[in-house]
XYZ file of C-alpha atoms in Angstrom:
602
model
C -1.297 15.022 -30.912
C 0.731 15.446 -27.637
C 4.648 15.420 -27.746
C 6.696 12.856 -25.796
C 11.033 14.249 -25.552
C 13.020 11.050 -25.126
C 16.477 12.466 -23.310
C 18.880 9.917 -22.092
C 21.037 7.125 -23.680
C 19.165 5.948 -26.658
C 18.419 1.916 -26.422
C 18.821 -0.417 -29.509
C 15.666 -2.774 -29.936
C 13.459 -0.714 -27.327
C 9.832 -1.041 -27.746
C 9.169 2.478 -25.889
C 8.805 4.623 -29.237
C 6.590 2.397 -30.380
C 4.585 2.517 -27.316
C 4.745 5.942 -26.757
C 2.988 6.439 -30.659
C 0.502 3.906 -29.393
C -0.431 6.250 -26.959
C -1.190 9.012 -29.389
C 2.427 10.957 -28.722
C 4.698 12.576 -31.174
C 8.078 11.075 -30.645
C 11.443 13.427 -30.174
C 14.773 12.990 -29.238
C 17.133 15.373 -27.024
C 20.812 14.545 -25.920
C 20.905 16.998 -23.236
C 18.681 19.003 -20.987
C 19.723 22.042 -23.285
C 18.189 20.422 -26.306
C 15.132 19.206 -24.238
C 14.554 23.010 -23.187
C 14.459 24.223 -26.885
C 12.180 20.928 -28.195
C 10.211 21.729 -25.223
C 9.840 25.572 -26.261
C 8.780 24.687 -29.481
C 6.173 22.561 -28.344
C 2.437 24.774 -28.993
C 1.301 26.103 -25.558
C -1.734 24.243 -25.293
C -0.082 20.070 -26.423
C 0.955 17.760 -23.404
C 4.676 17.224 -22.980
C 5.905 14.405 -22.014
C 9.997 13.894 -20.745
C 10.659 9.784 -21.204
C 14.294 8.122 -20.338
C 14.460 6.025 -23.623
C 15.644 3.328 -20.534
C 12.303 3.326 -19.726
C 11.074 -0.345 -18.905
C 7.782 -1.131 -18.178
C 3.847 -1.964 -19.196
C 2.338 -0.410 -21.302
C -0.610 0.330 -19.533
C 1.915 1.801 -16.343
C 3.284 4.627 -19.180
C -0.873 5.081 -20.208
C -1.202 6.129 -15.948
C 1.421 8.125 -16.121
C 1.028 9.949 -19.603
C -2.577 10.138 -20.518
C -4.478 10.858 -17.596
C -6.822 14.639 -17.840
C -6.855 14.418 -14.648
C -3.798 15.944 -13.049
C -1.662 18.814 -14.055
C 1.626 16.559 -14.094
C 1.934 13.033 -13.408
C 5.091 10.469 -13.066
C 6.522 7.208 -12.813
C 10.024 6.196 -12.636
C 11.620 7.078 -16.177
C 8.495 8.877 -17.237
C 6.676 12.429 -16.606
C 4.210 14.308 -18.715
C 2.368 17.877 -17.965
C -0.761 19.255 -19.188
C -0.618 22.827 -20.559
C -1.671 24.312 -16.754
C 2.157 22.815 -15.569
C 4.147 23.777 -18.660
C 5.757 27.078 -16.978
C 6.667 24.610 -14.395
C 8.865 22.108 -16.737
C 10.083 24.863 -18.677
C 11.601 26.355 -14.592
C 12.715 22.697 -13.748
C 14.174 22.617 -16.963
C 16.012 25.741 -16.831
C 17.162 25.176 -13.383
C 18.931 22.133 -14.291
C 23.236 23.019 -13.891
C 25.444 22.145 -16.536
C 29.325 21.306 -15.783
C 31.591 18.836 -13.424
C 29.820 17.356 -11.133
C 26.092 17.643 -12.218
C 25.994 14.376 -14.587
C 24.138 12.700 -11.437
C 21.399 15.241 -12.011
C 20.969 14.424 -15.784
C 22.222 10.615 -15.794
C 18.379 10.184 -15.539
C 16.779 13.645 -15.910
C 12.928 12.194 -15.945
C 13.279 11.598 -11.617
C 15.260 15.197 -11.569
C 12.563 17.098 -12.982
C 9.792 14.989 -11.083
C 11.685 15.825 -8.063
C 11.647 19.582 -9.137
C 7.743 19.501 -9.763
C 7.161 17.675 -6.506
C 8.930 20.595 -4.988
C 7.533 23.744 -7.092
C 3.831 21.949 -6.004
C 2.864 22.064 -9.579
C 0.394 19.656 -8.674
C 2.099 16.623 -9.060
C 0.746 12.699 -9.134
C 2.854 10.220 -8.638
C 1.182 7.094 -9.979
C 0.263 4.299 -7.860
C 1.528 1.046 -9.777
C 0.490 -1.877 -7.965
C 1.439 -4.868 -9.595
C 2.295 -3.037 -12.687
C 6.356 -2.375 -13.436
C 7.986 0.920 -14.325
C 11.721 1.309 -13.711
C 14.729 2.723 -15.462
C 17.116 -0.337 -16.317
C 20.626 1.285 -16.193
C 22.548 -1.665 -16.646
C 21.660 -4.453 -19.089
C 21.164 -6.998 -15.794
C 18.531 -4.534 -14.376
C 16.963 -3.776 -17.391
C 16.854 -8.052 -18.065
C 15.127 -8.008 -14.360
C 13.085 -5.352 -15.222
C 11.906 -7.117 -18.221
C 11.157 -9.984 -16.765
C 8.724 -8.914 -13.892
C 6.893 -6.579 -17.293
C 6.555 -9.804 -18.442
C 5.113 -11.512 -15.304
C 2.436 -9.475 -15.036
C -0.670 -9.129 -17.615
C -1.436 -5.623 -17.454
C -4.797 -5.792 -19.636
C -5.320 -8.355 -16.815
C -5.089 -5.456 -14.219
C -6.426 -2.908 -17.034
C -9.735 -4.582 -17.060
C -9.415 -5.245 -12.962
C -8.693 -1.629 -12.233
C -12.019 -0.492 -14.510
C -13.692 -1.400 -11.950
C -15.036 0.968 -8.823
C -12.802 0.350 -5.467
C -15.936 0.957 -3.226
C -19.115 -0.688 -5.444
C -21.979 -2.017 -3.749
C -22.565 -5.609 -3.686
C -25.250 -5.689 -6.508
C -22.899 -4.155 -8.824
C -19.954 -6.006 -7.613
C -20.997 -9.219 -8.386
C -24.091 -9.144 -10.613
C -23.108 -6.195 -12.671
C -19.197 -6.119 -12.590
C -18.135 -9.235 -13.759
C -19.241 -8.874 -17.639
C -19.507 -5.222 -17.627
C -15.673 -4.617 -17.576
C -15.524 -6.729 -20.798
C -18.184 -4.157 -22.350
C -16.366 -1.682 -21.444
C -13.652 -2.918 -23.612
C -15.267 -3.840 -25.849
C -16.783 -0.620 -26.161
C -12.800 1.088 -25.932
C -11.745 -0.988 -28.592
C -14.540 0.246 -31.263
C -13.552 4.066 -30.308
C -17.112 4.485 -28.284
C -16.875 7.247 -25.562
C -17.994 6.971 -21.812
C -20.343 10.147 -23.264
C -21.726 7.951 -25.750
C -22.567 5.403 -23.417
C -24.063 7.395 -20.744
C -26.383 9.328 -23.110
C -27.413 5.127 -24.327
C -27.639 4.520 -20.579
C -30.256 7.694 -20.590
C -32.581 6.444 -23.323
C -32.778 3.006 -22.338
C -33.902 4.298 -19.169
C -36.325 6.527 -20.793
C -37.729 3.921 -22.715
C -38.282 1.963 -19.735
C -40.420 4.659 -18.215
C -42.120 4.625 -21.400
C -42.961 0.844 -21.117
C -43.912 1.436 -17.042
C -46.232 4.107 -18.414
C -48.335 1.560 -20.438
C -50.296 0.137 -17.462
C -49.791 -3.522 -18.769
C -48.347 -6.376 -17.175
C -45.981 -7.042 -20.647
C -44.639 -3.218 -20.066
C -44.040 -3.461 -16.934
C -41.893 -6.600 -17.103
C -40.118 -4.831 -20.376
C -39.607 -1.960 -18.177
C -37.882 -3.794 -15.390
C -35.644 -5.388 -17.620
C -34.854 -2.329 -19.105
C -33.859 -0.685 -16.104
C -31.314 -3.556 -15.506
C -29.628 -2.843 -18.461
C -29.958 0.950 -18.285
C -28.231 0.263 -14.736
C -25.417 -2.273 -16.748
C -24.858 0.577 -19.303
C -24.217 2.766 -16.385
C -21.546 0.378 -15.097
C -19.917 0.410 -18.565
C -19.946 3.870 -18.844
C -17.454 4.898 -15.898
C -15.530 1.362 -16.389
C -14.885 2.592 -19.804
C -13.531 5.991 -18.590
C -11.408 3.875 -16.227
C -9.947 1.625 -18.992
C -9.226 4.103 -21.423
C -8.274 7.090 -19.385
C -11.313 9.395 -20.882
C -12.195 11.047 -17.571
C -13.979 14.636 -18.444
C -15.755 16.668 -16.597
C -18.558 17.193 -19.034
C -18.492 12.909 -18.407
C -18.959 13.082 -14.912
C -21.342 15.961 -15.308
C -23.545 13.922 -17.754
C -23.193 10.965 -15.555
C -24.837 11.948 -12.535
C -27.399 14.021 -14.029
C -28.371 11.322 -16.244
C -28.542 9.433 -12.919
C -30.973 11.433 -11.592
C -33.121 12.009 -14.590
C -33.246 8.019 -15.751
C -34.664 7.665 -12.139
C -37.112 10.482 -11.667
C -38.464 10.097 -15.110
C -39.156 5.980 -14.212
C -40.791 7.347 -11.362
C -43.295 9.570 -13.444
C -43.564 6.783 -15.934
C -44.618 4.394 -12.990
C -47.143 6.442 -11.996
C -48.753 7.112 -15.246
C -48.713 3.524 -15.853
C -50.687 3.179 -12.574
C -52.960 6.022 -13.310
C -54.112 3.832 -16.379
C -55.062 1.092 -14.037
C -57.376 3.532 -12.023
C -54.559 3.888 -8.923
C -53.099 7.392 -8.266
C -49.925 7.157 -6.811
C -48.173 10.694 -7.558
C -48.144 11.587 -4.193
C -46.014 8.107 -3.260
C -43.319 9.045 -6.894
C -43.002 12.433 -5.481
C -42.641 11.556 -1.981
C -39.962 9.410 -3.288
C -38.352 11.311 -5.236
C -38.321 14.194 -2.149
C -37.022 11.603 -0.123
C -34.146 10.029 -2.258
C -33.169 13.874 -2.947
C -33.529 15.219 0.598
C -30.809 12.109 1.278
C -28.482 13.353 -1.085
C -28.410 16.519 -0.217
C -27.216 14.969 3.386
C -24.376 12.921 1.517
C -23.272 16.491 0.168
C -23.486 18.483 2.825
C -21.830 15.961 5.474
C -18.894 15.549 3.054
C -18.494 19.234 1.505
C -18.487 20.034 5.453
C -15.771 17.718 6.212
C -13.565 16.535 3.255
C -11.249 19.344 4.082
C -11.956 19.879 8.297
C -8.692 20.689 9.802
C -7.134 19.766 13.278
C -5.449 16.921 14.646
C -9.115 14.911 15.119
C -10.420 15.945 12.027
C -11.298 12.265 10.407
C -11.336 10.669 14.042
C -14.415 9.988 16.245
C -15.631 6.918 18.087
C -17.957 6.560 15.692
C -15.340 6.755 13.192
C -13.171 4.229 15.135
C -15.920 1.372 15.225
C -16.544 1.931 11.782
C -12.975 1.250 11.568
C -13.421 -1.969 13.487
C -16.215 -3.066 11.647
C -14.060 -3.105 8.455
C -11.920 -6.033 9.847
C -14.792 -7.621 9.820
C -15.933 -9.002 6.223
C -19.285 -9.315 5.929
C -20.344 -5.851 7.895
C -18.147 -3.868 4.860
C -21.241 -5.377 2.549
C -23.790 -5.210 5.261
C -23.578 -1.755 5.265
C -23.056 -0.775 2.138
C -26.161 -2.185 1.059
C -27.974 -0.931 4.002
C -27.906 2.106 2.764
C -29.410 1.155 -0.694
C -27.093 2.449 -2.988
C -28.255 3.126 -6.494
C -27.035 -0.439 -7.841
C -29.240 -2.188 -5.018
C -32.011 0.295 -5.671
C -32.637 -0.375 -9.070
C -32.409 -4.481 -8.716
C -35.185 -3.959 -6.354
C -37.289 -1.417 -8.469
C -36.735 -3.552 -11.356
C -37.725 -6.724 -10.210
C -40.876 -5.079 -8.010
C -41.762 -3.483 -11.244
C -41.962 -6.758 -13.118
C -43.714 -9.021 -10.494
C -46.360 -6.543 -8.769
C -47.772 -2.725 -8.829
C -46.300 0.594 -9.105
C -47.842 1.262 -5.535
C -45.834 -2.182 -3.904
C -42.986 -0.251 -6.090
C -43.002 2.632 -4.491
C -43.739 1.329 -0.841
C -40.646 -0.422 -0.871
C -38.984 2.146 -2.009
C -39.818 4.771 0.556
C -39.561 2.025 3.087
C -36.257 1.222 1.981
C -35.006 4.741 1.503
C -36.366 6.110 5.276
C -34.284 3.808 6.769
C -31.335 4.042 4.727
C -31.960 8.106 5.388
C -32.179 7.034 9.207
C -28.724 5.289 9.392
C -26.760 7.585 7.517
C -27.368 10.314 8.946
C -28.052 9.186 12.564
C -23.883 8.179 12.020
C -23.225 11.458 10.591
C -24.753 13.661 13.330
C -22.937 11.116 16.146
C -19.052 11.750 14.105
C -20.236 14.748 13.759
C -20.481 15.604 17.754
C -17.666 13.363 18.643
C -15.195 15.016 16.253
C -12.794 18.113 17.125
C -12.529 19.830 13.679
C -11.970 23.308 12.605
C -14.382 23.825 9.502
C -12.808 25.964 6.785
C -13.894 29.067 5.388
C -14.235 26.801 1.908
C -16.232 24.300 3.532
C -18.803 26.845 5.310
C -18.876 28.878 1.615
C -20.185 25.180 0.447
C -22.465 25.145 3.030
C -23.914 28.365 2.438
C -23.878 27.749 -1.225
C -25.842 24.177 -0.905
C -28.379 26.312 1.482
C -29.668 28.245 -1.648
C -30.723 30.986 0.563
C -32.487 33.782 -2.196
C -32.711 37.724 -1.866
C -35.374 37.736 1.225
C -32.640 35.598 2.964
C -30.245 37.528 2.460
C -32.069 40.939 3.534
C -32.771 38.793 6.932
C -29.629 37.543 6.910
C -27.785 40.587 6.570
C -30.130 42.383 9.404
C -29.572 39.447 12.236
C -25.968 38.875 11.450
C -24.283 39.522 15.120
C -27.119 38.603 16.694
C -27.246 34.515 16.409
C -24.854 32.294 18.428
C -23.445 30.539 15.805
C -24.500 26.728 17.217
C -28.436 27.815 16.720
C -27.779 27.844 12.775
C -29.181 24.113 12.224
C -31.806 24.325 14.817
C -33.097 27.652 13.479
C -33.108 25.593 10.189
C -34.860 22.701 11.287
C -37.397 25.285 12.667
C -37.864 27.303 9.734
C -38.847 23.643 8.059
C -40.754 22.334 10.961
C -43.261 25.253 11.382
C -44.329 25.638 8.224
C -44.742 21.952 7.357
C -46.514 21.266 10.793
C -48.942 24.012 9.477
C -49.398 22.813 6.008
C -49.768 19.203 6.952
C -52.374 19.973 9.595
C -54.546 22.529 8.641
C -57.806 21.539 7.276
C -57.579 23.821 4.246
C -53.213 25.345 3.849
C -54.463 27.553 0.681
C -54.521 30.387 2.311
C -53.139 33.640 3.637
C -52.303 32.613 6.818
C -50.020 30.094 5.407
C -48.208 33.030 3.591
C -47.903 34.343 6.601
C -46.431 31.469 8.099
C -44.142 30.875 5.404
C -42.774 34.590 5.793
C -41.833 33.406 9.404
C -39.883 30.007 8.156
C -38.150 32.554 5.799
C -37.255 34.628 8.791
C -35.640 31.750 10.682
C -33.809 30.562 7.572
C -31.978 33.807 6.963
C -31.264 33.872 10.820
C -29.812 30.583 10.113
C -27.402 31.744 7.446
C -26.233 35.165 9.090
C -23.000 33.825 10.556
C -20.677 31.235 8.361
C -21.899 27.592 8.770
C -18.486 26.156 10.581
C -20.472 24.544 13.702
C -20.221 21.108 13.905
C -24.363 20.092 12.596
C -24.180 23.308 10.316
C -24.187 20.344 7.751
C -27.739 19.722 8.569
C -28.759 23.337 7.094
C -29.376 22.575 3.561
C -31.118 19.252 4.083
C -33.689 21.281 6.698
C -34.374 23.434 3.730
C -34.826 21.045 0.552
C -37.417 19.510 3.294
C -39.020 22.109 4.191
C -39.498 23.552 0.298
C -40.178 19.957 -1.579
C -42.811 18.529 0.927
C -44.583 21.865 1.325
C -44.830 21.960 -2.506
C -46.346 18.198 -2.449
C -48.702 18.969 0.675
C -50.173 21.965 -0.851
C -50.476 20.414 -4.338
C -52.150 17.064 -2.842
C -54.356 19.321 -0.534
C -55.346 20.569 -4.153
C -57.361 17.507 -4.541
C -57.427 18.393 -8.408
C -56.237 16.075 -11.386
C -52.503 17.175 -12.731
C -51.985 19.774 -9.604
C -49.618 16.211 -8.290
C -47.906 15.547 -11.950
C -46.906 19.841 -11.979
C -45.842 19.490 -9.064
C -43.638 16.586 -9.759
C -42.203 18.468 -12.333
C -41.749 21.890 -10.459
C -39.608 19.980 -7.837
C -38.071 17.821 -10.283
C -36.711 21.346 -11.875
C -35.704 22.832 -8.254
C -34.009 19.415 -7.782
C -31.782 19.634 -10.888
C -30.520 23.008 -9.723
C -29.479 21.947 -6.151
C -28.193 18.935 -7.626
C -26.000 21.640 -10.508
C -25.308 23.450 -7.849
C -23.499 20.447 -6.157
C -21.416 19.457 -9.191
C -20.276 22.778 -9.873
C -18.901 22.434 -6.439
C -17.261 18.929 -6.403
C -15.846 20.141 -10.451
C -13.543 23.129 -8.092
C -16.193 25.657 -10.433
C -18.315 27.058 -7.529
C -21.587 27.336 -7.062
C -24.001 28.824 -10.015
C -23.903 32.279 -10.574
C -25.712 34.500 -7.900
C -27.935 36.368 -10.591
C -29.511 32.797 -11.342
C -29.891 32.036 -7.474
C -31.622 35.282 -7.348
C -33.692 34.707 -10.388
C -34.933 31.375 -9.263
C -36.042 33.156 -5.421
C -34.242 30.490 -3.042
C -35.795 28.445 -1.187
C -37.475 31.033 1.004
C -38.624 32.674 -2.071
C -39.980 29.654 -4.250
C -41.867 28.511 -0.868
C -43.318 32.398 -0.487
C -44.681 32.068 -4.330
C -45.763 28.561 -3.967
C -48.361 29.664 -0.973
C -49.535 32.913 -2.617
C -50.576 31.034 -5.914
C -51.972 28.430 -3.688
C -53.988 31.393 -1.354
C -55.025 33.375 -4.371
C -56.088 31.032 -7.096
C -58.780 28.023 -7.308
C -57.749 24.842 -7.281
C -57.286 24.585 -11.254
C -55.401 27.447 -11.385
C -53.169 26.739 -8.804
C -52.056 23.640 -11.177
C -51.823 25.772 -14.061
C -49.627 28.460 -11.899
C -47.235 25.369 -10.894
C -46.860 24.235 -14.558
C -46.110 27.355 -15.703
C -43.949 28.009 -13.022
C -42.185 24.477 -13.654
C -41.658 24.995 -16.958
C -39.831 28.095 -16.195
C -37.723 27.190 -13.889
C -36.384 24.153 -15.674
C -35.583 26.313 -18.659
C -33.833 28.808 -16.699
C -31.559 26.841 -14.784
C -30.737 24.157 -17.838
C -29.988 26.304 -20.293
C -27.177 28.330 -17.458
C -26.319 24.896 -16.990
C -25.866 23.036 -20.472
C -23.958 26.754 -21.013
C -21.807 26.062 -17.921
C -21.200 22.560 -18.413
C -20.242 22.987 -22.228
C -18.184 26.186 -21.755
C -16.616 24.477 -17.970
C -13.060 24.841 -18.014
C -13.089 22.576 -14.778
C -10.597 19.964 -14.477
C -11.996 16.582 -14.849
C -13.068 14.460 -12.158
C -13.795 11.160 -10.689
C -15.388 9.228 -8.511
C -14.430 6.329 -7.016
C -17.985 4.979 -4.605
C -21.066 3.860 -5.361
C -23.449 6.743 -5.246
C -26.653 6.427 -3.259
């Protein structure tokens, strides 16, 4: 139970207790900003307060915005404030600070703006709420408040409650395939006390049951699997639509959301390629090709924007690039040209569903690296050109990201710490893309890469990649570092294991990057959740990148075939319990605030 303090001129007939119970709020009452101070020091440390002017006109779902929202420390609209426990000291100052005697009745006539002025200043974090069509005022006079009521009553706000559940920046799929009846779901799902959690976690097994019907083989499970992917995709819809309608943002939501992403997709994968496997076709190589690929572009999404979100200097989000982009806007149709160009997940899955249903798991994943390539190809060619074009000071946050998302392990850092001085800064991504490039032009052309030249060749890569991290990443391609080095690690993992040219040495390795993947992809999270990135001990434990690469080529050099496979099982299987159990620790112990994202993800 959270505590709302009405404190103004009480108002016969007024709806707003009512409301404010609806809302899950324990109504009191204080005459003056003395008696608000003491209700509001009696209030336990850890409830919500909320500070209401019982003048307070408005929707319903405008005082929801303003009073129930996890997201922000404080929030306000006019006649209505509320603060989670991390901005109490800050009321209880405002409060205080508030003068008594002549001449201060403007600063209590309605105390709600005073003390949301006195937040805004203190920068306690403060979010004013954008309204839109919906009405909050304070109706001082019985004219204004007979205005005020009639523009509340203008407007349906479970009209714009179900609009506003909805993703600003969705792709087109979703938009208007997915969209239209999901939002009702959603609500539906709200109004029989279901959780976005709950939803997300049915989102997950209907997506694993999919893969289970893909692994089959049969023409019946792969149509069943298709149109289980759709809905796995619609549940995923619901799920964040749901957090939008009823306010239930978390960070263990968004957490579980993407994750779940990732698994439900890379687990269809596997089961597509088991299902093909039963039809005599191997395509392991193609499901982990494309699930390098689809990862190696996300880690570009990531960088680029950890990078840049918070760039300083007066061209920081301007560029030519950035300018036609701009342009392009105006026009209509490019907006959805390019959003599905890049095929975002909602696009994705339409297509792997209905390629699923109608023809083979090797068409499937065809189109899918097709598709993906060029997507990769477009995003970041436009990335590298704002990059170059734009005069930005990266921050010592941003290049910590950087470094972070790099994953460099101990050898790294020895190499690091022994060439830091001696690199011009500007070299960082191209000694990247050369500690990739070498050892995957090795591995892909040498007639047999299990052996100890390879080793040595990957103890070269891991030179250039801690050259590459010895000075902070602030150049303007330093963006580029982490995506060199999820390259460089996940294809040399599927060259070597397809060079294996023994049954299951493809499926461990599938799983083996499917395990490194979840930890850059943790990593990442903890990141965009204001946590940081995992602990060093675990980046330590796990080798890096440069250290996972050097292990990778000595079990391949000094085992047989078979026991290469068995090496990257075991090796698979230990990694994935290492870094999900730190994470389901993190995650459920995360004292992060919560988050939320408002694009389509790719």
């Amino acid at each position: 139970m959270s505590t709302a303090i009405l404190t103004g001129p009480p108002v016969a007939g007024s709806p707003l207790e009512a409301d404010l119970r609806t809302l899950g709020f324990d109504v009191r009452t204080a005459n003056d900003p003395a008696a608000a101070a003491e209700l509001l020091a009696a209030v336990p440390a850890q409830e919500r307060v909320a500070v209401v002017d019982p003048r307070f006109v408005g929707h319903l779902h405008a005082l929801r915005l303003a009073l129930t929202d996890p997201r922000f420390p404080a929030a306000a609209v006019p006649g209505a404030l509320t603060v989670q426990p991390a901005a109490r000291g800050a009321l209880a100052r405002a409060v205080g600070r508030i003068p008594v005697g002549a001449g201060t009745a403007h600063l209590t006539d309605v105390l709600t703006d005073t003390l949301t002025e006195s937040l805004d200043r203190d920068g306690a974090g403060l979010h004013r709420v954008e309204l839109g069509s919906l009405v909050a005022t304070v109706g001082l006079t019985p004219a204004r408040r007979a205005e005020a009521q009639e523009a509340v009553a203008a407007v349906d706000d479970e009209a714009v409650r179900l609009r506003t559940a909805v993703k600003s920046r969705d792709g087109f799929f979703t938009t208007y395939c997915i969209s239209p009846y999901s939002r009702y779901l959603a609500r539906w799902c709200a109004r029989r006390g279901l959780t976005p959690n709950q939803v997300t976690t049915a989102s997950l097994l209907t997506a694993l049951i999919a893969a289970g019907c893909a692994a089959t083989g049969t023409r019946g499970g792969f149509v069943a699997a298709g149109l289980l992917l759709l809905l796995s995709f619609v549940l995923d819809c619901t799920d964040g639509q749901l957090a939008r309608y009823s306010l239930q943002y978390s960070t263990m939501g968004a957490w579980l959301d993407a994750t779940f992403d990732r698994a439900k997709e890379y687990a269809y994968y596997a089961g597509l390629a088991l299902g093909a496997a039963r039809g005599g076709d191997d395509v392991w190589a193609l499901a982990l090709g494309a699930m390098v690929l689809q990862t190696c572009r996300h880690v570009v999404d990531f960088s680029f924007n950890e990078a840049n979100h918070d760039a300083a200097g007066a061209s920081a989000n301007t560029s030519p690039t950035a300018a036609l982009s701009d342009k392009l806007d105006s026009v209509g149709w490019t907006v959805w040209a390019r959003r599905m160009i890049v095929l975002p997940i909602g696009e994705r899955w339409a297509m792997i569903a209905v390629l699923t249903a109608v023809t083979t798991p090797r068409i499937v994943f065809y189109a899918l690296l097709i598709g993906c390539a060029l997507a990769a190809c477009y995003t970041t060619a436009g990335r590298v050109l704002r990059s170059l074009t734009r005069r930005a000071r990266r921050t010592d946050r941003a290049a910590r990201a950087l470094a972070d998302l790099a994953d460099s392990g101990p050898l790294a850092e020895l190499i690091a710490a022994g060439a830091r001085g001696r690199t011009r800064s500007f070299l960082a991504p191209v000694m990247a893309f050369l500690s990739a490039a070498v050892l995957l032009v090795w591995v892909l052309f040498q007639d047999d890469p299990a052996s100890w030249l390879t080793v040595g060749v990957a103890l070269c890569s891991a030179l250039l990649g801690g050259a590459a991290v010895s000075r902070p990443l602030k150049g303007a391609l330093d963006w580029l570092v982490p995506p060199f080095f999820r390259a460089g690690e996940y294809v040399t993992i599927l060259v070597l294991a397809a060079r294996a040219d023994v049954p299951g040495a493809l499926p461990a390795a599938y799983g083996l990057v499917a395990a490194v993947a979840y930890h850059h992809y943790d990593t990442v999270y903890r990141i965009r959740g204001g946590t940081g990135a995992p602990p060093r001990w675990l980046v330590r434990a796990t080798g890096g990148h440069e250290g996972r690469v050097l292990v990778v080529t000595v079990l391949a050099a000094a085992l047989s075939p078979q026991g290469f496979t068995i090496a990257l099982t075991a090796l698979a299987v230990v990694l994935a319990l290492l870094v999900l159990v730190e994470s389901i620790r993190f995650w459920v112990s995360s004292q992060a605030p919560a988050v939320h994202d408002e694009g389509e993800p790719a």
